[in-house]
Short mmCIF file of C-alpha atoms and ligand atoms in Angstrom, two decimals:
data_model
loop_
_atom_site.label_atom_id
_atom_site.label_comp_id
_atom_site.label_asym_id
_atom_site.label_seq_id
_atom_site.Cartn_x
_atom_site.Cartn_y
_atom_site.Cartn_z
CA UNK A 1296 9.40 11.45 14.51
CA UNK A 1297 12.91 12.90 13.29
CA UNK A 1298 13.85 13.29 9.84
CA UNK A 1299 17.15 12.93 7.94
CA UNK A 1300 17.55 16.67 8.45
CA UNK A 1301 17.65 16.21 12.30
CA UNK A 1302 20.55 13.76 11.97
CA UNK A 1303 24.54 14.56 12.06
CA UNK A 1304 25.29 11.91 9.52
CA UNK A 1305 29.04 12.87 8.39
CA UNK A 1306 31.35 9.87 8.54
CA UNK A 1307 28.63 7.47 10.22
CA UNK A 1308 27.34 4.18 8.89
CA UNK A 1309 23.60 4.61 8.50
CA UNK A 1310 21.31 1.46 8.65
CA UNK A 1311 18.66 1.98 6.19
CA UNK A 1312 15.57 -0.29 6.44
CA UNK A 1313 14.12 -0.06 2.75
CA UNK A 1314 11.36 -2.00 1.40
CA UNK A 1315 12.63 -3.23 -2.11
CA UNK A 1316 10.32 -6.28 -2.07
CA UNK A 1317 9.49 -5.80 -5.63
CA UNK A 1318 7.73 -8.28 -8.25
CA UNK A 1319 10.10 -10.47 -10.13
CA UNK A 1320 9.11 -12.70 -12.85
CA UNK A 1321 11.85 -14.98 -14.32
CA UNK A 1322 14.49 -13.31 -12.97
CA UNK A 1323 13.38 -9.69 -13.87
CA UNK A 1324 12.22 -7.02 -11.82
CA UNK A 1325 8.46 -6.27 -13.52
CA UNK A 1326 8.00 -2.97 -11.53
CA UNK A 1327 10.97 -0.97 -10.16
CA UNK A 1328 8.81 1.63 -8.20
CA UNK A 1329 9.78 0.62 -5.00
CA UNK A 1330 13.43 0.72 -5.84
CA UNK A 1331 13.11 3.99 -7.53
CA UNK A 1332 11.16 5.64 -4.41
CA UNK A 1333 14.12 4.89 -2.09
CA UNK A 1334 16.72 6.90 -4.10
CA UNK A 1335 16.01 10.43 -2.53
CA UNK A 1336 16.65 8.94 1.03
CA UNK A 1337 20.05 7.32 0.03
CA UNK A 1338 21.20 10.26 -2.04
CA UNK A 1339 20.60 12.65 0.73
CA UNK A 1340 22.23 10.30 3.24
CA UNK A 1341 25.39 10.16 0.94
CA UNK A 1342 25.03 13.98 0.45
CA UNK A 1343 25.29 14.28 4.22
CA UNK A 1344 28.38 12.34 4.45
CA UNK A 1345 26.66 9.15 5.66
CA UNK A 1346 27.66 5.68 4.43
CA UNK A 1347 24.30 3.98 3.38
CA UNK A 1348 23.91 0.37 4.52
CA UNK A 1349 20.70 -1.05 3.04
CA UNK A 1350 18.36 -3.59 5.16
CA UNK A 1351 15.74 -5.34 3.56
CA UNK A 1352 13.44 -8.46 3.21
CA UNK A 1353 12.57 -10.12 0.17
CA UNK A 1354 9.82 -12.37 -0.32
CA UNK A 1355 8.66 -14.79 2.69
CA UNK A 1356 11.45 -17.11 3.44
CA UNK A 1357 10.58 -17.93 6.74
CA UNK A 1358 13.70 -17.61 8.38
CA UNK A 1359 15.49 -20.05 6.11
CA UNK A 1360 18.16 -19.43 3.62
CA UNK A 1361 16.36 -19.59 0.51
CA UNK A 1362 18.52 -18.69 -2.51
CA UNK A 1363 15.74 -17.76 -4.93
CA UNK A 1364 14.85 -14.90 -2.34
CA UNK A 1365 18.59 -13.55 -2.14
CA UNK A 1366 18.62 -9.79 -2.73
CA UNK A 1367 21.97 -10.21 -4.42
CA UNK A 1368 20.31 -9.82 -7.92
CA UNK A 1369 18.88 -6.50 -6.75
CA UNK A 1370 22.16 -4.81 -6.35
CA UNK A 1371 22.56 -4.00 -10.12
CA UNK A 1372 18.89 -2.86 -9.93
CA UNK A 1373 19.90 -0.34 -7.46
CA UNK A 1374 23.13 0.60 -8.94
CA UNK A 1375 21.05 1.61 -11.91
CA UNK A 1376 18.71 3.67 -9.87
CA UNK A 1377 21.16 5.15 -7.65
CA UNK A 1378 24.02 5.88 -10.23
CA UNK A 1379 26.68 4.69 -7.80
CA UNK A 1380 28.42 1.16 -6.98
CA UNK A 1381 26.01 -1.16 -4.69
CA UNK A 1382 28.07 -3.63 -2.74
CA UNK A 1383 26.59 -6.69 -1.51
CA UNK A 1384 27.06 -8.85 1.78
CA UNK A 1385 25.89 -12.15 2.20
CA UNK A 1386 24.41 -11.69 5.64
CA UNK A 1387 22.67 -8.69 7.36
CA UNK A 1388 24.80 -9.39 10.64
CA UNK A 1389 28.08 -10.97 11.66
CA UNK A 1390 31.39 -11.40 10.30
CA UNK A 1391 30.50 -10.75 6.59
CA UNK A 1392 28.26 -7.89 7.20
CA UNK A 1393 31.07 -6.29 9.51
CA UNK A 1394 33.85 -6.72 6.77
CA UNK A 1395 31.57 -5.35 4.04
CA UNK A 1396 30.86 -2.31 6.22
CA UNK A 1397 34.42 -1.70 6.93
CA UNK A 1398 35.34 -1.80 3.31
CA UNK A 1399 32.81 0.53 2.33
CA UNK A 1400 33.90 3.92 0.76
CA UNK A 1401 32.32 7.20 0.14
CA UNK A 1402 30.11 7.07 -2.69
CA UNK A 1403 29.32 3.50 -2.39
CA UNK A 1404 26.15 1.86 -0.91
CA UNK A 1405 26.14 -1.39 0.71
CA UNK A 1406 23.11 -3.99 0.45
CA UNK A 1407 22.75 -6.62 3.03
CA UNK A 1408 21.32 -10.02 2.54
CA UNK A 1409 17.71 -10.74 3.13
CA UNK A 1410 16.83 -10.05 6.75
CA UNK A 1411 14.23 -12.82 6.87
CA UNK A 1412 16.88 -15.32 6.29
CA UNK A 1413 17.10 -15.14 10.02
CA UNK A 1414 14.14 -16.59 11.91
CA UNK A 1415 14.89 -13.63 14.38
CA UNK A 1416 13.61 -11.07 12.16
CA UNK A 1417 9.88 -11.88 12.01
CA UNK A 1418 10.26 -12.84 15.95
CA UNK A 1419 11.53 -9.11 16.60
CA UNK A 1420 14.52 -11.05 18.25
CA UNK A 1421 16.54 -8.48 20.52
CA UNK A 1422 19.63 -10.40 19.43
CA UNK A 1423 19.18 -10.21 15.83
CA UNK A 1424 18.36 -6.23 16.25
CA UNK A 1425 21.70 -6.00 18.14
CA UNK A 1426 23.54 -7.65 15.53
CA UNK A 1427 22.26 -5.29 13.15
CA UNK A 1428 22.73 -2.21 15.34
CA UNK A 1429 26.40 -3.22 16.03
CA UNK A 1430 27.05 -2.29 12.25
CA UNK A 1431 26.31 1.37 12.46
CA UNK A 1432 25.67 4.59 14.28
CA UNK A 1433 22.19 5.66 12.70
CA UNK A 1434 18.99 3.90 11.80
CA UNK A 1435 16.88 5.12 9.07
CA UNK A 1436 13.45 3.63 8.51
CA UNK A 1437 12.07 4.37 4.75
CA UNK A 1438 10.15 1.15 4.40
CA UNK A 1439 6.43 2.45 5.30
CA UNK A 1440 4.96 -0.49 3.27
CA UNK A 1441 6.74 -2.83 5.81
CA UNK A 1442 5.80 -0.70 8.82
CA UNK A 1443 3.05 -2.97 9.77
CA UNK A 1444 5.29 -5.62 10.79
CA UNK A 1445 7.02 -5.61 14.18
CA UNK A 1446 10.14 -7.08 13.02
CA UNK A 1447 13.60 -6.81 14.21
CA UNK A 1448 14.69 -4.66 11.31
CA UNK A 1449 11.53 -2.38 11.29
CA UNK A 1450 10.88 -2.11 14.86
CA UNK A 1451 13.50 -3.56 17.30
CA UNK A 1452 16.33 -1.82 15.79
CA UNK A 1453 14.71 1.57 16.02
CA UNK A 1454 14.83 1.37 19.78
CA UNK A 1455 18.74 0.85 19.50
CA UNK A 1456 20.13 3.74 17.50
CA UNK A 1457 19.37 7.27 17.22
CA UNK A 1458 16.40 6.74 14.50
CA UNK A 1459 14.72 9.08 11.84
CA UNK A 1460 12.15 8.63 9.13
CA UNK A 1461 13.81 8.42 5.43
CA UNK A 1462 12.27 10.86 2.73
CA UNK A 1463 9.75 8.23 1.20
CA UNK A 1464 8.46 7.55 4.89
CA UNK A 1465 8.17 11.15 5.52
CA UNK A 1466 6.16 11.51 2.01
CA UNK A 1467 3.90 8.36 3.32
CA UNK A 1468 3.15 9.71 6.56
CA UNK A 1469 2.37 13.28 5.19
CA UNK A 1470 0.16 12.20 2.51
CA UNK A 1471 -1.72 9.78 4.56
CA UNK A 1472 -2.18 12.26 7.32
CA UNK A 1473 -3.72 14.64 4.82
CA UNK A 1474 -6.13 12.09 3.65
CA UNK A 1475 -7.31 10.66 6.79
CA UNK A 1476 -5.65 12.40 9.80
CA UNK A 1477 -6.40 15.94 9.36
CA UNK A 1478 -8.27 16.32 5.92
CA UNK A 1479 -9.68 19.10 4.05
CA UNK A 1480 -13.57 18.03 4.00
CA UNK A 1481 -15.76 16.82 2.74
CA UNK A 1482 -13.73 13.59 2.20
CA UNK A 1483 -14.67 10.73 0.12
CA UNK A 1484 -13.35 7.25 0.44
CA UNK A 1485 -13.50 4.66 -2.41
CA UNK A 1486 -13.42 1.01 -1.28
CA UNK A 1487 -13.60 -1.90 -3.50
CA UNK A 1488 -12.52 -5.36 -3.93
CA UNK A 1489 -13.94 -8.82 -3.59
CA UNK A 1490 -14.76 -9.44 0.07
CA UNK A 1491 -16.31 -7.40 2.89
CA UNK A 1492 -14.82 -9.91 5.17
CA UNK A 1493 -11.23 -8.77 4.45
CA UNK A 1494 -12.24 -5.15 4.74
CA UNK A 1495 -14.49 -5.05 7.69
CA UNK A 1496 -12.05 -2.97 10.36
CA UNK A 1497 -11.21 -0.83 7.24
CA UNK A 1498 -15.00 -0.05 6.47
CA UNK A 1499 -15.89 0.50 10.17
CA UNK A 1500 -12.82 2.88 10.79
CA UNK A 1501 -13.76 4.81 7.52
CA UNK A 1502 -17.32 5.44 8.20
CA UNK A 1503 -16.43 7.14 11.39
CA UNK A 1504 -13.86 9.47 9.56
CA UNK A 1505 -15.17 10.21 5.95
CA UNK A 1506 -18.28 12.04 4.59
CA UNK A 1507 -18.96 9.86 1.63
CA UNK A 1508 -17.95 6.06 1.39
CA UNK A 1509 -18.21 4.83 -2.22
CA UNK A 1510 -18.67 0.96 -2.27
CA UNK A 1511 -17.56 -1.02 -5.00
CA UNK A 1512 -16.46 -4.24 -6.53
CA UNK A 1513 -17.76 -7.67 -4.99
CA UNK A 1514 -18.28 -6.30 -1.53
CA UNK A 1515 -20.91 -3.68 -3.04
CA UNK A 1516 -23.04 -6.94 -3.95
CA UNK A 1517 -22.86 -7.88 -0.19
CA UNK A 1518 -24.10 -4.49 0.75
CA UNK A 1519 -27.03 -4.90 -1.90
CA UNK A 1520 -28.01 -8.18 -0.46
CA UNK A 1521 -28.02 -6.54 2.99
CA UNK A 1522 -30.65 -3.79 1.51
CA UNK A 1523 -32.69 -6.63 0.29
CA UNK A 1524 -31.56 -6.55 -3.21
CA UNK A 1525 -31.23 -9.89 -5.27
CA UNK A 1526 -27.89 -10.25 -6.98
CA UNK A 1527 -28.17 -13.35 -9.07
CA UNK A 1528 -25.20 -15.37 -9.17
CA UNK A 1529 -22.81 -12.58 -8.26
CA UNK A 1530 -19.95 -12.80 -5.97
CA UNK A 1531 -21.62 -11.89 -2.32
CA UNK A 1532 -20.84 -12.91 0.86
CA UNK A 1533 -24.49 -13.50 2.36
CA UNK A 1534 -23.29 -14.46 5.70
CA UNK A 1535 -22.01 -10.82 5.96
CA UNK A 1536 -25.26 -9.22 5.27
CA UNK A 1537 -25.71 -8.49 8.97
CA UNK A 1538 -22.40 -7.08 9.17
CA UNK A 1539 -23.07 -4.85 6.11
CA UNK A 1540 -26.20 -3.67 7.85
CA UNK A 1541 -24.33 -2.70 11.06
CA UNK A 1542 -21.67 -0.70 8.97
CA UNK A 1543 -24.58 1.11 7.33
CA UNK A 1544 -26.10 2.03 10.77
CA UNK A 1545 -22.74 3.10 11.88
CA UNK A 1546 -22.49 5.37 8.80
CA UNK A 1547 -25.79 6.69 9.42
CA UNK A 1548 -25.02 7.61 13.16
CA UNK A 1549 -21.67 9.24 12.00
CA UNK A 1550 -23.24 11.30 9.13
CA UNK A 1551 -21.30 9.41 6.60
CA UNK A 1552 -23.52 8.68 3.05
CA UNK A 1553 -22.78 5.31 1.72
CA UNK A 1554 -22.73 4.99 -2.20
CA UNK A 1555 -23.64 1.63 -3.86
CA UNK A 1556 -24.16 1.02 -7.33
CA UNK A 1557 -27.34 2.21 -8.84
CA UNK A 1558 -26.84 0.46 -12.04
CA UNK A 1559 -24.96 -2.65 -12.76
CA UNK A 1560 -23.06 -4.39 -15.74
CA UNK A 1561 -24.07 -8.26 -15.88
CA UNK A 1562 -22.73 -11.18 -17.65
CA UNK A 1563 -23.36 -14.87 -17.71
CA UNK A 1564 -19.83 -15.61 -17.53
CA UNK A 1565 -16.53 -14.46 -15.79
CA UNK A 1566 -14.22 -13.72 -18.89
CA UNK A 1567 -13.06 -10.71 -21.12
CA UNK A 1568 -15.65 -9.41 -23.37
CA UNK A 1569 -18.23 -11.82 -22.17
CA UNK A 1570 -21.74 -10.84 -23.56
CA UNK A 1571 -23.08 -8.22 -20.79
CA UNK A 1572 -26.02 -5.79 -20.37
CA UNK A 1573 -26.47 -3.02 -18.13
CA UNK A 1574 -29.34 -3.02 -15.75
CA UNK A 1575 -30.73 -1.09 -12.61
CA UNK A 1576 -28.96 -2.64 -9.31
CA UNK A 1577 -32.33 -3.98 -8.09
CA UNK A 1578 -32.70 -5.72 -11.59
CA UNK A 1579 -29.82 -8.13 -11.79
CA UNK A 1580 -31.32 -11.50 -13.60
CA UNK A 1581 -31.15 -14.57 -11.59
CA UNK A 1582 -28.69 -16.20 -13.73
CA UNK A 1583 -26.51 -13.28 -14.39
CA UNK A 1584 -23.63 -11.96 -12.12
CA UNK A 1585 -22.71 -8.24 -11.60
CA UNK A 1586 -19.26 -7.59 -12.93
CA UNK A 1587 -19.15 -3.76 -12.76
CA UNK A 1588 -20.89 -0.55 -11.67
CA UNK A 1589 -22.95 1.08 -14.71
CA UNK A 1590 -22.57 4.54 -16.31
CA UNK A 1591 -25.41 6.16 -13.78
CA UNK A 1592 -23.35 5.02 -10.87
CA UNK A 1593 -20.26 6.54 -12.32
CA UNK A 1594 -22.24 9.70 -13.05
CA UNK A 1595 -23.01 9.78 -9.23
CA UNK A 1596 -19.57 8.92 -7.95
CA UNK A 1597 -18.19 11.64 -10.30
CA UNK A 1598 -20.71 14.17 -8.75
CA UNK A 1599 -19.37 13.20 -5.13
CA UNK A 1600 -15.71 13.56 -6.21
CA UNK A 1601 -16.83 17.07 -7.62
CA UNK A 1602 -18.38 17.99 -4.14
CA UNK A 1603 -15.38 16.65 -2.46
CA UNK A 1604 -12.08 18.11 -1.35
CA UNK A 1605 -9.97 14.87 -0.29
CA UNK A 1606 -10.29 11.58 -1.78
CA UNK A 1607 -8.71 8.31 -0.62
CA UNK A 1608 -9.20 5.33 -2.52
CA UNK A 1609 -8.56 1.25 -2.06
CA UNK A 1610 -9.71 -1.42 -4.59
CA UNK A 1611 -11.43 -1.24 -7.78
CA UNK A 1612 -15.03 -0.78 -8.44
CA UNK A 1613 -15.39 -4.08 -10.96
CA UNK A 1614 -13.61 -6.90 -12.20
CA UNK A 1615 -11.17 -4.22 -13.59
CA UNK A 1616 -8.64 -6.90 -14.90
CA UNK A 1617 -11.05 -8.16 -17.52
CA UNK A 1618 -12.24 -5.69 -20.26
CA UNK A 1619 -15.07 -4.26 -20.54
CA UNK A 1620 -15.85 -4.69 -16.83
CA UNK A 1621 -12.84 -2.20 -16.24
CA UNK A 1622 -14.99 0.72 -17.33
CA UNK A 1623 -16.38 2.04 -14.08
CA UNK A 1624 -12.84 1.91 -12.26
CA UNK A 1625 -11.08 3.56 -15.39
CA UNK A 1626 -13.92 6.32 -15.82
CA UNK A 1627 -13.94 7.10 -11.94
CA UNK A 1628 -10.00 7.17 -11.95
CA UNK A 1629 -9.96 9.55 -14.81
CA UNK A 1630 -12.42 11.77 -13.19
CA UNK A 1631 -10.41 11.88 -9.87
CA UNK A 1632 -7.26 12.55 -11.82
CA UNK A 1633 -8.94 15.38 -13.81
CA UNK A 1634 -9.98 16.94 -10.48
CA UNK A 1635 -6.58 16.72 -8.92
CA UNK A 1636 -4.97 18.19 -12.11
CA UNK A 1637 -7.59 20.95 -11.67
CA UNK A 1638 -6.42 21.31 -8.04
CA UNK A 1639 -9.75 20.95 -6.70
CA UNK A 1640 -9.23 17.58 -5.07
CA UNK A 1641 -6.20 15.81 -3.09
CA UNK A 1642 -6.49 12.25 -4.01
CA UNK A 1643 -4.47 9.51 -2.35
CA UNK A 1644 -4.50 5.81 -3.25
CA UNK A 1645 -2.83 2.72 -2.16
CA UNK A 1646 -2.91 -1.12 -2.05
CA UNK A 1647 -1.62 -3.47 -4.65
CA UNK A 1648 -4.46 -3.90 -6.94
CA UNK A 1649 -5.46 -0.41 -6.54
CA UNK A 1650 -2.26 1.01 -8.04
CA UNK A 1651 -2.35 -1.71 -11.09
CA UNK A 1652 -6.00 -0.35 -11.76
CA UNK A 1653 -5.05 3.30 -11.60
CA UNK A 1654 -2.12 2.71 -13.93
CA UNK A 1655 -4.59 0.80 -16.23
CA UNK A 1656 -6.67 3.64 -16.30
CA UNK A 1657 -3.80 5.91 -17.05
CA UNK A 1658 -4.63 8.10 -13.85
CA UNK A 1659 -2.01 7.37 -11.38
CA UNK A 1660 0.31 9.96 -12.43
CA UNK A 1661 -2.13 12.60 -11.87
CA UNK A 1662 -3.13 11.57 -8.22
CA UNK A 1663 -1.58 13.37 -5.53
CA UNK A 1664 0.04 10.82 -3.69
CA UNK A 1665 0.34 6.94 -4.38
CA UNK A 1666 1.52 4.91 -1.50
CA UNK A 1667 4.17 2.26 -2.23
CA UNK A 1668 2.27 -0.04 0.38
CA UNK A 1669 0.01 -2.92 0.13
CA UNK A 1670 -0.90 -4.30 3.56
CA UNK A 1671 0.71 -1.36 5.60
CA UNK A 1672 -1.83 0.95 3.65
CA UNK A 1673 -4.84 -1.35 4.71
CA UNK A 1674 -3.78 -1.53 8.47
CA UNK A 1675 -3.45 2.34 8.35
CA UNK A 1676 -6.62 2.82 6.68
CA UNK A 1677 -8.05 0.57 9.42
CA UNK A 1678 -6.89 2.90 11.75
CA UNK A 1679 -4.34 0.56 13.40
CA UNK A 1680 -0.94 1.80 14.95
CA UNK A 1681 2.05 0.71 12.64
CA UNK A 1682 4.76 -0.84 14.70
CA UNK A 1683 7.44 0.57 12.41
CA UNK A 1684 6.16 4.02 12.67
CA UNK A 1685 5.41 4.08 16.28
CA UNK A 1686 8.91 2.94 17.17
CA UNK A 1687 10.26 6.17 15.11
CA UNK A 1688 8.02 8.28 17.52
CA UNK A 1689 9.05 6.51 20.81
C1 LIG B 1716 4.66 -5.81 0.79
O1 LIG B 1716 5.16 -6.26 -0.06
O2 LIG B 1716 3.69 -5.30 0.94
C2 LIG B 1716 5.72 -5.66 2.11
O3 LIG B 1716 7.04 -5.60 1.45
C3 LIG B 1716 5.55 -6.33 3.03
O4 LIG B 1716 5.53 -7.86 2.96
P1 LIG B 1716 5.15 -8.96 3.58
O5 LIG B 1716 3.37 -8.96 3.37
O6 LIG B 1716 5.65 -9.97 3.18
O7 LIG B 1716 5.35 -8.53 5.18
#
């Protein structure tokens, strides 16, 4: 794939697909990370004399014009982050868009309305892609986190104009390649979260690629059940036990060691500060549920991290949203941060919950790379080809 360095942008209108699908509560952006992350790309384009025109989706309006999902309120947020005027056009194709592009002057950025207000976006409709392509001369995709969608603005458009990856897309692809594509070994993956069933493909792909797989959260319970261990009233997918056994078999054949909790923190209620005790993993009382991994498990995980050179992390190890059941996630995250700071570990993490958990642990900043992607990060960990990335390579 090409980068901004390969493109002659002077005087040209550059259509930049960004992901500014940020969380908003009561009209306020609660986490502006995705907005901040596109700044280098937009500034670079302006520095090369190009005129950036931003294409983005927001929410899931399903092809309808849903006023609450307009991108207009994000223009001031972009102005703040970019430090330049950001104009807005009420459609991403047609008359309003063309007029706004024509009026754009050097030093300004144009934001176009939510691409998903058109049904053709999610259908990857060639007509919509053609309408977008008519607005500019160059296409830049900086939306790794939307690259798992084969949509008109993420995939179709790439085939219609000279296309390049933006700086954020470049950074994501390089970091992920360093973690799973061609990593320095040994590699350890941490996979947590509630359910095995949602991460089957991911686990299946990882056991063939990493040296150690640390399983945490609710899905660890399913693996314990598969090993014949009783887990009381814990969240566990008993119907997935056979699948868990198959993953264990596959791991063994591939030389990947699976690490399950050896001790667990159990409680009778799922709430913050519920009375709890720490017991060996095989001694969960029948009327209790596992809500976190215990200190011995954390010590074992720390040892694996110490012996590893690369870490890839998705999903918390316990019920991290309610204290004290965030202890294992926090301690393991802090260990990873410490080793990364010391320069012995390259650490990469992604996925909505994961980033929230690492932030809560105060560990995110020390990580080598934190992906802005949720679903796209998971699909990439599953070994799937992302249409938005593939289109840049074609
Ligand atoms: C995300 O928030 O993960 C991306 O913006 C993709 O959004 P989507 O899941 O609605 O396609």
